[in-house]
PDB file of C-alpha atoms and ligand atoms in Angstrom:
ATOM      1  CA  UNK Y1437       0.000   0.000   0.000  1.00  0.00           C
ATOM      2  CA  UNK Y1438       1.070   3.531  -0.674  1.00  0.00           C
ATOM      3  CA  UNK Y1439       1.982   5.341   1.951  1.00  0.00           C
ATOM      4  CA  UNK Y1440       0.077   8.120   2.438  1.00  0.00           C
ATOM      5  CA  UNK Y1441       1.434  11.763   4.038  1.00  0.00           C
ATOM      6  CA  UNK Y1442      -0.311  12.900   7.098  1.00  0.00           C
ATOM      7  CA  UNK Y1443       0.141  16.664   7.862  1.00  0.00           C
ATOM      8  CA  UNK Y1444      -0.977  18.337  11.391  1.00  0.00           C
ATOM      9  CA  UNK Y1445      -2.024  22.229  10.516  1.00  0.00           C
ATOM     10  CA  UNK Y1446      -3.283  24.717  12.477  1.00  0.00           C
ATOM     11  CA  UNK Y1447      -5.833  26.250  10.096  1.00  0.00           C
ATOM     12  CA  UNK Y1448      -9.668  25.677   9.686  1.00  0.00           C
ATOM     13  CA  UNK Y1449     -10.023  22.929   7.040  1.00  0.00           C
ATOM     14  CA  UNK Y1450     -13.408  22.152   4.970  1.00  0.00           C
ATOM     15  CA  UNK Y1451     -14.615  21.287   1.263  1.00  0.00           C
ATOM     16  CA  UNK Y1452     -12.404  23.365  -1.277  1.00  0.00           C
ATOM     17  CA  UNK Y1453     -10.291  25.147   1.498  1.00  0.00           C
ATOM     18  CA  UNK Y1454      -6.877  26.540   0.441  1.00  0.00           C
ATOM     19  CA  UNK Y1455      -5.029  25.523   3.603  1.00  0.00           C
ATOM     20  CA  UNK Y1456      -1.078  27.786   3.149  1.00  0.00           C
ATOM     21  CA  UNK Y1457       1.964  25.938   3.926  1.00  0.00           C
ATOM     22  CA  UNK Y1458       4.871  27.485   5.893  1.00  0.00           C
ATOM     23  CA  UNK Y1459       8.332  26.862   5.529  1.00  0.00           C
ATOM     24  CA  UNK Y1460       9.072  23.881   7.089  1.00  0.00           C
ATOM     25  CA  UNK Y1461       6.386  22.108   5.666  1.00  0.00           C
ATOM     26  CA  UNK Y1462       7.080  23.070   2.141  1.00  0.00           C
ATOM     27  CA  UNK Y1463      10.603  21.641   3.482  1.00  0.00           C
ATOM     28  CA  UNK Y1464       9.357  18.270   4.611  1.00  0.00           C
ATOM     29  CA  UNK Y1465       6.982  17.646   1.455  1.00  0.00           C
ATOM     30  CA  UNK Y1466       8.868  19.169  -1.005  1.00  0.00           C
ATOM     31  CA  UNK Y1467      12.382  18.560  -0.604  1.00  0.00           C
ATOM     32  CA  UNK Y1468      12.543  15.797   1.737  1.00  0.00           C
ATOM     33  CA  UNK Y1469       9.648  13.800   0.604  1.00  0.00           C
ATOM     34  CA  UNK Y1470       9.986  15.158  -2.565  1.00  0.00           C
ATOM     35  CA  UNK Y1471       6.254  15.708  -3.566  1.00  0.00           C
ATOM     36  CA  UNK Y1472       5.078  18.204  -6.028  1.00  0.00           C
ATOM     37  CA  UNK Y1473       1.857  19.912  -7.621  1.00  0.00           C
ATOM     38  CA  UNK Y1474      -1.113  17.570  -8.009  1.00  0.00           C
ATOM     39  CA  UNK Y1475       0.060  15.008  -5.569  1.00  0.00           C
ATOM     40  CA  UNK Y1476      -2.198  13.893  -2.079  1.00  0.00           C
ATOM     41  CA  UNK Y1477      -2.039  13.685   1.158  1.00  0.00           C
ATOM     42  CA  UNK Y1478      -3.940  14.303   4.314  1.00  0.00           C
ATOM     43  CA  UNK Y1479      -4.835  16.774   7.036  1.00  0.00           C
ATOM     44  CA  UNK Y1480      -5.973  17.041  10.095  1.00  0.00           C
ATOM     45  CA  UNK Y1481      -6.224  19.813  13.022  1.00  0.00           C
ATOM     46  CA  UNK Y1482      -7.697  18.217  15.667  1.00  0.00           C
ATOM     47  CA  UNK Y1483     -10.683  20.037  15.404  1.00  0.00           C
ATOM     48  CA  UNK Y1484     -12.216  19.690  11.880  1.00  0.00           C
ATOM     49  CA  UNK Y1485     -11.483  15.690  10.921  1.00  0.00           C
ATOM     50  CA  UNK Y1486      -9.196  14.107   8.594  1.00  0.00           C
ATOM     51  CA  UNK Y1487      -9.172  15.448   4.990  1.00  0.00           C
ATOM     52  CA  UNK Y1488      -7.820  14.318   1.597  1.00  0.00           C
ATOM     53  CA  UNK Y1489      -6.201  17.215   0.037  1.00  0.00           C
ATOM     54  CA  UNK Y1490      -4.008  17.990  -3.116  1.00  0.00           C
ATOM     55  CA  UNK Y1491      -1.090  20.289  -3.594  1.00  0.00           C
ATOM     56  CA  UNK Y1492      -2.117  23.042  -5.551  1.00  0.00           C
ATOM     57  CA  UNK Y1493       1.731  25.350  -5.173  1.00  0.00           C
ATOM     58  CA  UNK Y1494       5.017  24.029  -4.411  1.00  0.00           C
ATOM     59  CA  UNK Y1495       7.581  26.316  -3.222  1.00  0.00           C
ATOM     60  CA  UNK Y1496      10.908  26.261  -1.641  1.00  0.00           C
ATOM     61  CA  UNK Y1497       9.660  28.536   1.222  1.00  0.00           C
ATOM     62  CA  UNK Y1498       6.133  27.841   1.258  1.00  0.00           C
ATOM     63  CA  UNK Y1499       3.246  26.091  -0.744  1.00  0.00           C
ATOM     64  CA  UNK Y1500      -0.800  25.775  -1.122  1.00  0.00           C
ATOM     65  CA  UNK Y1501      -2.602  22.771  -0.516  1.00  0.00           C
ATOM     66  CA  UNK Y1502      -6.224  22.713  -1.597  1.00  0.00           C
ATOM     67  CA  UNK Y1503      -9.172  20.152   0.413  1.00  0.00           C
ATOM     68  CA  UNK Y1504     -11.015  17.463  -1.514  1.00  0.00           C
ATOM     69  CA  UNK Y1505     -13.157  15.637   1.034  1.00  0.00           C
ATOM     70  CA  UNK Y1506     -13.646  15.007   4.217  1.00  0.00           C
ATOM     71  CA  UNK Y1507     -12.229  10.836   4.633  1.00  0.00           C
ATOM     72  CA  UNK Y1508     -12.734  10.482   8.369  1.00  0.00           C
ATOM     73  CA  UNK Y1509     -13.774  12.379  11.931  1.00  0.00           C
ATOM     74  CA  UNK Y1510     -11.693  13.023  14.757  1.00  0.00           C
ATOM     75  CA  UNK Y1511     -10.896   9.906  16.635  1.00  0.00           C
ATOM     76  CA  UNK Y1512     -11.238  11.087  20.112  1.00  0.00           C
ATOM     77  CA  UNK Y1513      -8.148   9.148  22.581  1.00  0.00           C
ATOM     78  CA  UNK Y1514      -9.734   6.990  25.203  1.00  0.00           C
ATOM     79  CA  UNK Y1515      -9.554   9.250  29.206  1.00  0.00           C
ATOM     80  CA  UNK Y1516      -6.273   8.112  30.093  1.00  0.00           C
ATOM     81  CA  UNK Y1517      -3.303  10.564  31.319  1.00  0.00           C
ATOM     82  CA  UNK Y1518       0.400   9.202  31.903  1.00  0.00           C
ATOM     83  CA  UNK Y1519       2.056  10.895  35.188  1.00  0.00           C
ATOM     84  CA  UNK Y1520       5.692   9.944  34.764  1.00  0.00           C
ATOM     85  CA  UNK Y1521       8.733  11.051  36.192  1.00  0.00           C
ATOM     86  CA  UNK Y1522      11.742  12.839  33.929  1.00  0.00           C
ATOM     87  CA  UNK Y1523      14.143  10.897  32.869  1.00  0.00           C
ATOM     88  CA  UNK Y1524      17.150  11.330  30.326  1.00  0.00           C
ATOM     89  CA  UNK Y1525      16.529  13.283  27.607  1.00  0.00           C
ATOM     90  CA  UNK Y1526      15.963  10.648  24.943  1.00  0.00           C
ATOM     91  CA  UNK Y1527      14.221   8.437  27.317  1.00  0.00           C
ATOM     92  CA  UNK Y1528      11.453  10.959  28.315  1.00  0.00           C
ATOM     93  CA  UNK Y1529      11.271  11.685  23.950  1.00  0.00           C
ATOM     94  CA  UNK Y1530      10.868   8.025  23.934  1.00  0.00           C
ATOM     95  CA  UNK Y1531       7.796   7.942  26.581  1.00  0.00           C
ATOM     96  CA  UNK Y1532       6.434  10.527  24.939  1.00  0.00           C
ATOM     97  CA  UNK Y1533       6.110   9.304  21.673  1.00  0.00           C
ATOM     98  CA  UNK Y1534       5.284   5.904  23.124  1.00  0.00           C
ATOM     99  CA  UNK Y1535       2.340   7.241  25.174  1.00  0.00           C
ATOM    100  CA  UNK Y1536       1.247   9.375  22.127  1.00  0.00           C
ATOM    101  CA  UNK Y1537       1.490   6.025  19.848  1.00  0.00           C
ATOM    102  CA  UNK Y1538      -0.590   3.911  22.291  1.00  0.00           C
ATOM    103  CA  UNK Y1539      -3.068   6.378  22.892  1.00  0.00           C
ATOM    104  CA  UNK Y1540      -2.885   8.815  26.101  1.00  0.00           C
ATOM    105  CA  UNK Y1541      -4.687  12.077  25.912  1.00  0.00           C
ATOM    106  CA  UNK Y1542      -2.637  13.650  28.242  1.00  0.00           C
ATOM    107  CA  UNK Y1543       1.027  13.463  29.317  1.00  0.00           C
ATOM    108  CA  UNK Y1544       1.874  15.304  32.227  1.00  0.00           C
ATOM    109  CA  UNK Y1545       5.795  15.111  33.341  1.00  0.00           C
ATOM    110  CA  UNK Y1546       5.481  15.181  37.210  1.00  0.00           C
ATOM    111  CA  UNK Y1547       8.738  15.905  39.558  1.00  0.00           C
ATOM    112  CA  UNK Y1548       9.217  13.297  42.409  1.00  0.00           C
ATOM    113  CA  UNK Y1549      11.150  13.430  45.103  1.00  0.00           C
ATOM    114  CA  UNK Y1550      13.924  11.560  43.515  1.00  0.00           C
ATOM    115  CA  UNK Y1551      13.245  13.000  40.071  1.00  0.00           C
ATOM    116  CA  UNK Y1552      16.931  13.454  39.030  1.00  0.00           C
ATOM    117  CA  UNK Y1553      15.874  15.381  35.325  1.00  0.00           C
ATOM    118  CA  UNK Y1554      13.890  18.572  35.465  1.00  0.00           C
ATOM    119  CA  UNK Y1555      15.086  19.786  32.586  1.00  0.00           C
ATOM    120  CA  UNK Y1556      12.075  19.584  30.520  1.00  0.00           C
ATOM    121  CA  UNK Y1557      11.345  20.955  27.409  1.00  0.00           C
ATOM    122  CA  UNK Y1558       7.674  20.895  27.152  1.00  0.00           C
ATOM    123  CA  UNK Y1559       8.013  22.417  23.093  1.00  0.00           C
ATOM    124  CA  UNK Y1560      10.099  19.610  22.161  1.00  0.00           C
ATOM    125  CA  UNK Y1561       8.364  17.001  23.379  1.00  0.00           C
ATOM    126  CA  UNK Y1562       4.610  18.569  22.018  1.00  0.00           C
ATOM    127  CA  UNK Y1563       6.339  18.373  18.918  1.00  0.00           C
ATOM    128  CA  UNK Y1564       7.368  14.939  19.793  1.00  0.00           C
ATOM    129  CA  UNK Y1565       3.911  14.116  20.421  1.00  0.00           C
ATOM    130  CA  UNK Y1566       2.795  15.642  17.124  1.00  0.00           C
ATOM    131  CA  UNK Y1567       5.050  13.504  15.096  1.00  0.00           C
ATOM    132  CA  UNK Y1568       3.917  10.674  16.544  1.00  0.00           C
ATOM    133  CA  UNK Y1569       0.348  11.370  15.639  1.00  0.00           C
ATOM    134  CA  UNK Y1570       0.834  12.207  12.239  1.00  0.00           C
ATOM    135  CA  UNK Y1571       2.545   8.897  11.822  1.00  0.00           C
ATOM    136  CA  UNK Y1572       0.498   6.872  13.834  1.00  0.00           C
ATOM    137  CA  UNK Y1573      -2.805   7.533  11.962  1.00  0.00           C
ATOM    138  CA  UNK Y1574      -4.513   9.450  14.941  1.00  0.00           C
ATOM    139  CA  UNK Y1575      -5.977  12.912  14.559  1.00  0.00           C
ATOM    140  CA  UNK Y1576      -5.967  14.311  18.023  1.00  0.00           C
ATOM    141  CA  UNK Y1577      -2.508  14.848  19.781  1.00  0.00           C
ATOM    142  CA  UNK Y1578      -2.331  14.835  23.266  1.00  0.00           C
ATOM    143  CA  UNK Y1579      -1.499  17.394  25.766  1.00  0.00           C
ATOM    144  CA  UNK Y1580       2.212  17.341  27.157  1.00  0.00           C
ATOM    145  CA  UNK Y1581       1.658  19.598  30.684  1.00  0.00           C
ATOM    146  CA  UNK Y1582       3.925  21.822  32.022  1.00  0.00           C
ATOM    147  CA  UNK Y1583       6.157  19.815  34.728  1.00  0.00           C
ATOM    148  CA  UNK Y1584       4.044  19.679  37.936  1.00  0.00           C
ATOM    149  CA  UNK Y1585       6.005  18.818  41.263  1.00  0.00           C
ATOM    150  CA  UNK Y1586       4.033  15.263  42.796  1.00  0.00           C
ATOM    151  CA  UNK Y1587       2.729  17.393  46.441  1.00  0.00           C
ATOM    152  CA  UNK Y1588       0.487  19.728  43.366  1.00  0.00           C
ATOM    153  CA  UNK Y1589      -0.780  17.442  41.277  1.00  0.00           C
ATOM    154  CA  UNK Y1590      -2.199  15.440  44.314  1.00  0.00           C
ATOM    155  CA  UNK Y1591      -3.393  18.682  46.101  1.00  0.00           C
ATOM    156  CA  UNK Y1592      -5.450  19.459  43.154  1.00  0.00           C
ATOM    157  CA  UNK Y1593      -6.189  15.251  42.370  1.00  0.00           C
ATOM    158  CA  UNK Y1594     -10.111  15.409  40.984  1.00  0.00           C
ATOM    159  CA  UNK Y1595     -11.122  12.171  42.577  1.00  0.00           C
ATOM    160  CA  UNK Y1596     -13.134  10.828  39.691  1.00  0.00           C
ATOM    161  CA  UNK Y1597      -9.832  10.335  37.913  1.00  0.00           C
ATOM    162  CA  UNK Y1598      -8.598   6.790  39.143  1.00  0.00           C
ATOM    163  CA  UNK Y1599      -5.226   5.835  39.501  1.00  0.00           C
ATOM    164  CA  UNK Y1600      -3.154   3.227  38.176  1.00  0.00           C
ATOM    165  CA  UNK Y1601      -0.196   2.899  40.672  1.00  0.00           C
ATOM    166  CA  UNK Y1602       2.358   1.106  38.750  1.00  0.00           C
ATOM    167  CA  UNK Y1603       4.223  -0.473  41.683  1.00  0.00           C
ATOM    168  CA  UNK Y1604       7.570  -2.405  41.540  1.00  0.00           C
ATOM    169  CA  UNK Y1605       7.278  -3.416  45.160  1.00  0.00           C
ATOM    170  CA  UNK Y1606       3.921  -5.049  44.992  1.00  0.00           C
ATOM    171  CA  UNK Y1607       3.516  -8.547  45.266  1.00  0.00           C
ATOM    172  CA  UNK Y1608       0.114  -8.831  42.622  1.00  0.00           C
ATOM    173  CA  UNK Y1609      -2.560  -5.912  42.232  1.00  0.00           C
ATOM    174  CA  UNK Y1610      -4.188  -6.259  38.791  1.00  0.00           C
ATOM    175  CA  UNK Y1611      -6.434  -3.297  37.233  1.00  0.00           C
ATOM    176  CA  UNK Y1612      -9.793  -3.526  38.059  1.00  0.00           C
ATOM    177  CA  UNK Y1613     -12.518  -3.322  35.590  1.00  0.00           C
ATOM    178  CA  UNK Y1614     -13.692   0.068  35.781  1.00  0.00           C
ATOM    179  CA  UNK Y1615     -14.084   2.439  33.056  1.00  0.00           C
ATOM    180  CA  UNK Y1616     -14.197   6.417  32.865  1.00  0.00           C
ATOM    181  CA  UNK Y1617     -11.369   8.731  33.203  1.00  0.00           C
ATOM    182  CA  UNK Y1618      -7.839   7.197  34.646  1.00  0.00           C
ATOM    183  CA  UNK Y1619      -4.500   8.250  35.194  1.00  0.00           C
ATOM    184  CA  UNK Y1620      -1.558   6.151  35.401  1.00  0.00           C
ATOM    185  CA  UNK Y1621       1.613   6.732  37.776  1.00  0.00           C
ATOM    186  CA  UNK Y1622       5.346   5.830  36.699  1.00  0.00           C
ATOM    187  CA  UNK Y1623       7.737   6.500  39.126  1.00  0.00           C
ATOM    188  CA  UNK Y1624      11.579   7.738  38.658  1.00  0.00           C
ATOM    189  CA  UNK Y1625      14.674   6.310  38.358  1.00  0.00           C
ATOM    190  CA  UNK Y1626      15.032   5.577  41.705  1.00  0.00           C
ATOM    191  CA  UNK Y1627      11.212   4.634  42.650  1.00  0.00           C
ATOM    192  CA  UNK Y1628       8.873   6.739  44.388  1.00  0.00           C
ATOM    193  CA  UNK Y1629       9.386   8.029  47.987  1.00  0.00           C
ATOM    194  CA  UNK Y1630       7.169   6.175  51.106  1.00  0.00           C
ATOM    195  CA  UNK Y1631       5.771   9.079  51.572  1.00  0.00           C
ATOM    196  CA  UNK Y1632       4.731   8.915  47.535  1.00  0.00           C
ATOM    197  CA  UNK Y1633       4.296   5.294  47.873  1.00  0.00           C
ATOM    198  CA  UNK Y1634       1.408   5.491  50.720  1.00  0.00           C
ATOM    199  CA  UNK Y1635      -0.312   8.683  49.081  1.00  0.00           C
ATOM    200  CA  UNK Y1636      -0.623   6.908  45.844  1.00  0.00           C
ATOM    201  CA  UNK Y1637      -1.563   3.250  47.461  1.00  0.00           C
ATOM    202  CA  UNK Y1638      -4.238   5.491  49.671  1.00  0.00           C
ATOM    203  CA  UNK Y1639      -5.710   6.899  46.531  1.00  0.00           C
ATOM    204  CA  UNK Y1640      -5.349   4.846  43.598  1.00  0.00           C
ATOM    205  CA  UNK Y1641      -5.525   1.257  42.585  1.00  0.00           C
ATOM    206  CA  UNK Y1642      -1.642  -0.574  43.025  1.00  0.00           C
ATOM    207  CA  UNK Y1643      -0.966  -2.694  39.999  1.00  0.00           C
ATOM    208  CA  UNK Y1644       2.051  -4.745  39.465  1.00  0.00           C
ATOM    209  CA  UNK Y1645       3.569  -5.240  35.869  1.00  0.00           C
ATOM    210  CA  UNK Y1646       4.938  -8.493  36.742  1.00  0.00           C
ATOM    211  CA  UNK Y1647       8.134  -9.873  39.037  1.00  0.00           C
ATOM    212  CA  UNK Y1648      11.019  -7.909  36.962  1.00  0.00           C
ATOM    213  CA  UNK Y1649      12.072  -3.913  37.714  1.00  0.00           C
ATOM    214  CA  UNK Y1650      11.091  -2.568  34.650  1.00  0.00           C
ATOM    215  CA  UNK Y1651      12.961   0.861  33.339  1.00  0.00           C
ATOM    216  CA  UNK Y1652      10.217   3.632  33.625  1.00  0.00           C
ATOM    217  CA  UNK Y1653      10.338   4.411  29.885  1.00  0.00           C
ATOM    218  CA  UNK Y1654       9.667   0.310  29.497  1.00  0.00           C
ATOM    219  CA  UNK Y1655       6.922   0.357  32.684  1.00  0.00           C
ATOM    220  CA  UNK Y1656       5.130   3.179  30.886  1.00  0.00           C
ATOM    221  CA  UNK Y1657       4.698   1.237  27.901  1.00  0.00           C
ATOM    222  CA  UNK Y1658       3.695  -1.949  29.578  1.00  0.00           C
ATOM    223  CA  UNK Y1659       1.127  -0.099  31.527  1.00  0.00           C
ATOM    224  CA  UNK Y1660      -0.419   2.082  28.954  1.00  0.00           C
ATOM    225  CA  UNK Y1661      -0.775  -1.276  27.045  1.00  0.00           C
ATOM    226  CA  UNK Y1662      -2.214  -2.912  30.117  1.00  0.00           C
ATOM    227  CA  UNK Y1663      -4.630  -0.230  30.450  1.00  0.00           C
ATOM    228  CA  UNK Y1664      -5.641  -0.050  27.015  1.00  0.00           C
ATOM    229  CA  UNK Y1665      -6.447  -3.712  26.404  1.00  0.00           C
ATOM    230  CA  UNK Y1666      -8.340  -3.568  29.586  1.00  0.00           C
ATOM    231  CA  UNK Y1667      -9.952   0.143  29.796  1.00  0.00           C
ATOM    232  CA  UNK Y1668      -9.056   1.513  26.426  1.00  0.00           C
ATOM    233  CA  UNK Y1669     -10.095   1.814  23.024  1.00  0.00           C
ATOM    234  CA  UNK Y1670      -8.539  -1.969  21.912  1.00  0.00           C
ATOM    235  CA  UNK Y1671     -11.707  -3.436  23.436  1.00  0.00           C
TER     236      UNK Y1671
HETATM  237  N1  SAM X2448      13.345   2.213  42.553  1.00  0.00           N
HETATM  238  C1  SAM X2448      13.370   1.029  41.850  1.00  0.00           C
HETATM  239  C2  SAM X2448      14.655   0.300  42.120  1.00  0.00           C
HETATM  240  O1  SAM X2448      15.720   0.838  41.759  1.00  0.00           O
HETATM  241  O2  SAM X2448      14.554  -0.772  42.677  1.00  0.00           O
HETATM  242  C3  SAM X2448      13.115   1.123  40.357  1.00  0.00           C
HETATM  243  C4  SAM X2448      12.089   2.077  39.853  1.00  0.00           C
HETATM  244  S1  SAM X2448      11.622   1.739  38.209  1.00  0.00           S
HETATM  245  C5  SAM X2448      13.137   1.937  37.358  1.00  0.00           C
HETATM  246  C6  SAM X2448      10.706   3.151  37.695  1.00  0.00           C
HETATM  247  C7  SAM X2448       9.201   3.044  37.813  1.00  0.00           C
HETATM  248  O3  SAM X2448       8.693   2.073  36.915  1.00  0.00           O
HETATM  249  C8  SAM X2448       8.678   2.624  39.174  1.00  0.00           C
HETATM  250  O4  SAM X2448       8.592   3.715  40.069  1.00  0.00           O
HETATM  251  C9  SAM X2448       7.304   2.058  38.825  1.00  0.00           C
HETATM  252  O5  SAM X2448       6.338   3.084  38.731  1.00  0.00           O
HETATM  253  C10 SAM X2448       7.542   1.442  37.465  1.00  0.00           C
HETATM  254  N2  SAM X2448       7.820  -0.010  37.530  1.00  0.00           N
HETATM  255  C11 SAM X2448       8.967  -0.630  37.178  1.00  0.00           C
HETATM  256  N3  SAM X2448       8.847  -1.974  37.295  1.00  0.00           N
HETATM  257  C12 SAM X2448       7.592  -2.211  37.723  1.00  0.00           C
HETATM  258  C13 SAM X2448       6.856  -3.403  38.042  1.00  0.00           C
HETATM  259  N4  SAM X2448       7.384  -4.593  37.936  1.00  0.00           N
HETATM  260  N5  SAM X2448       5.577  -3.266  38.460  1.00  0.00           N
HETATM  261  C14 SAM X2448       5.012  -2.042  38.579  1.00  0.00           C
HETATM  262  N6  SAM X2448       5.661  -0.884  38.289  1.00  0.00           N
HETATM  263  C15 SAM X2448       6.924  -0.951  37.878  1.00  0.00           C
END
């Protein structure tokens, strides 16, 4: 099968719409995939659906595409946020794109007492997140929060959002079968503190993902997939 390019744009996009390309667009379809006038591809805004569209203008600094139909709505992510912990640079890219790939609607990067990477930059990984949606055949990214220390985000916890505790200490726990909105918790490097350890157990539902220490950028996986063939939009 052909494969087909996917292009995220902020601009309205409808029957007949001429939707402007900037730069680095014109860069990625024109140079680098090296499309031209009258070839397709899609769109999508996260707003408007998913649209079949042809290049109308090719440019080296900019271009035109113009919208045929409309080929599918939005495709709305299941209610599930990943809390994680920083961790090196390529490893927190990697969640990111991960959690993006297997569905999360939000990704919120959450500093833990032994957090040893605050260094986040919340652009780059958005943009990580956008990538991975325009490959991955979704239309909606999701959200990558501004870091939020572990004391806020459970001050301000709304309690209808369950918690998936991923927890390398427990002995079993398995996710129980309840749907609506969830949230699920991957500690640092080093683990979460007690003091993290009872607030979450007090709180949220304490899963295991098996007898092994998992790395977190491996745990997050596991338990976003865990979640998803249980909660999620695979069932
Ligand atoms: N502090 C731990 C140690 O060094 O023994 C390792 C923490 S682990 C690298 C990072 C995070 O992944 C943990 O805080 C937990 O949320 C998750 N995790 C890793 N393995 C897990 C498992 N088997 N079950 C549940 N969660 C796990």
């Amino acid at each position: 099968m052909k494969h087909v390019v996917r292009l995220y744009v902020d601009h309205p996009l409808g029957a007949g719409q001429t939707v402007p390309l900037d730069r680095d667009h014109a860069n990625r379809l024109f140079n680098v995939m090296r499309m031209g006038e009258g070839d397709g591809l899609r769109l999508f805004n996260g707003r408007d659906g998913e649209w079949a569209a042809t290049v109308a203008q090719a440019g080296k600094r900019g271009g035109v595409v113009v919208c045929e139909g409309l080929v599918a709505e939005d495709r709305m992510p299941a209610d599930v946020w990943l809390c994680f912990a920083p961790i090196k640079k390529d490893r927190t890219e990697f969640i990111v794109e991960k959690a993006t790939e297997l569905g999360a609607a939000r990704i919120v990067p959450m500093i833990t007492r032994f957090t040893n990477s605050d260094r986040v930059r919340v652009d780059r990984l958005q943009a990580h997140a956008l990538a991975a949606i325009e490959q991955c055949g979704g239309t909606i990214q999701p959200e990558v929060s501004e870091p939020v220390k572990f004391d806020a985000l459970m001050r301000d916890w709304a309690s209808e959002r369950r918690i998936m505790f991923c927890d390398e200490t427990a002995e079993a726990g398995v996710l129980p079968e309840q749907p609506g909105p969830w949230a699920i918790f991957i500690g640092p490097e080093g683990g979460f503190s007690d003091d993290e350890r009872a607030q979450l157990a007090e709180v949220g539902h304490t899963v295991s993902l098996g007898p092994r220490i998992l790395r977190a950028d491996t745990a997050a996986v596991a338990a976003l997939t865990l979640w998803q063939q249980k909660l999620g939009d695979w069932v």
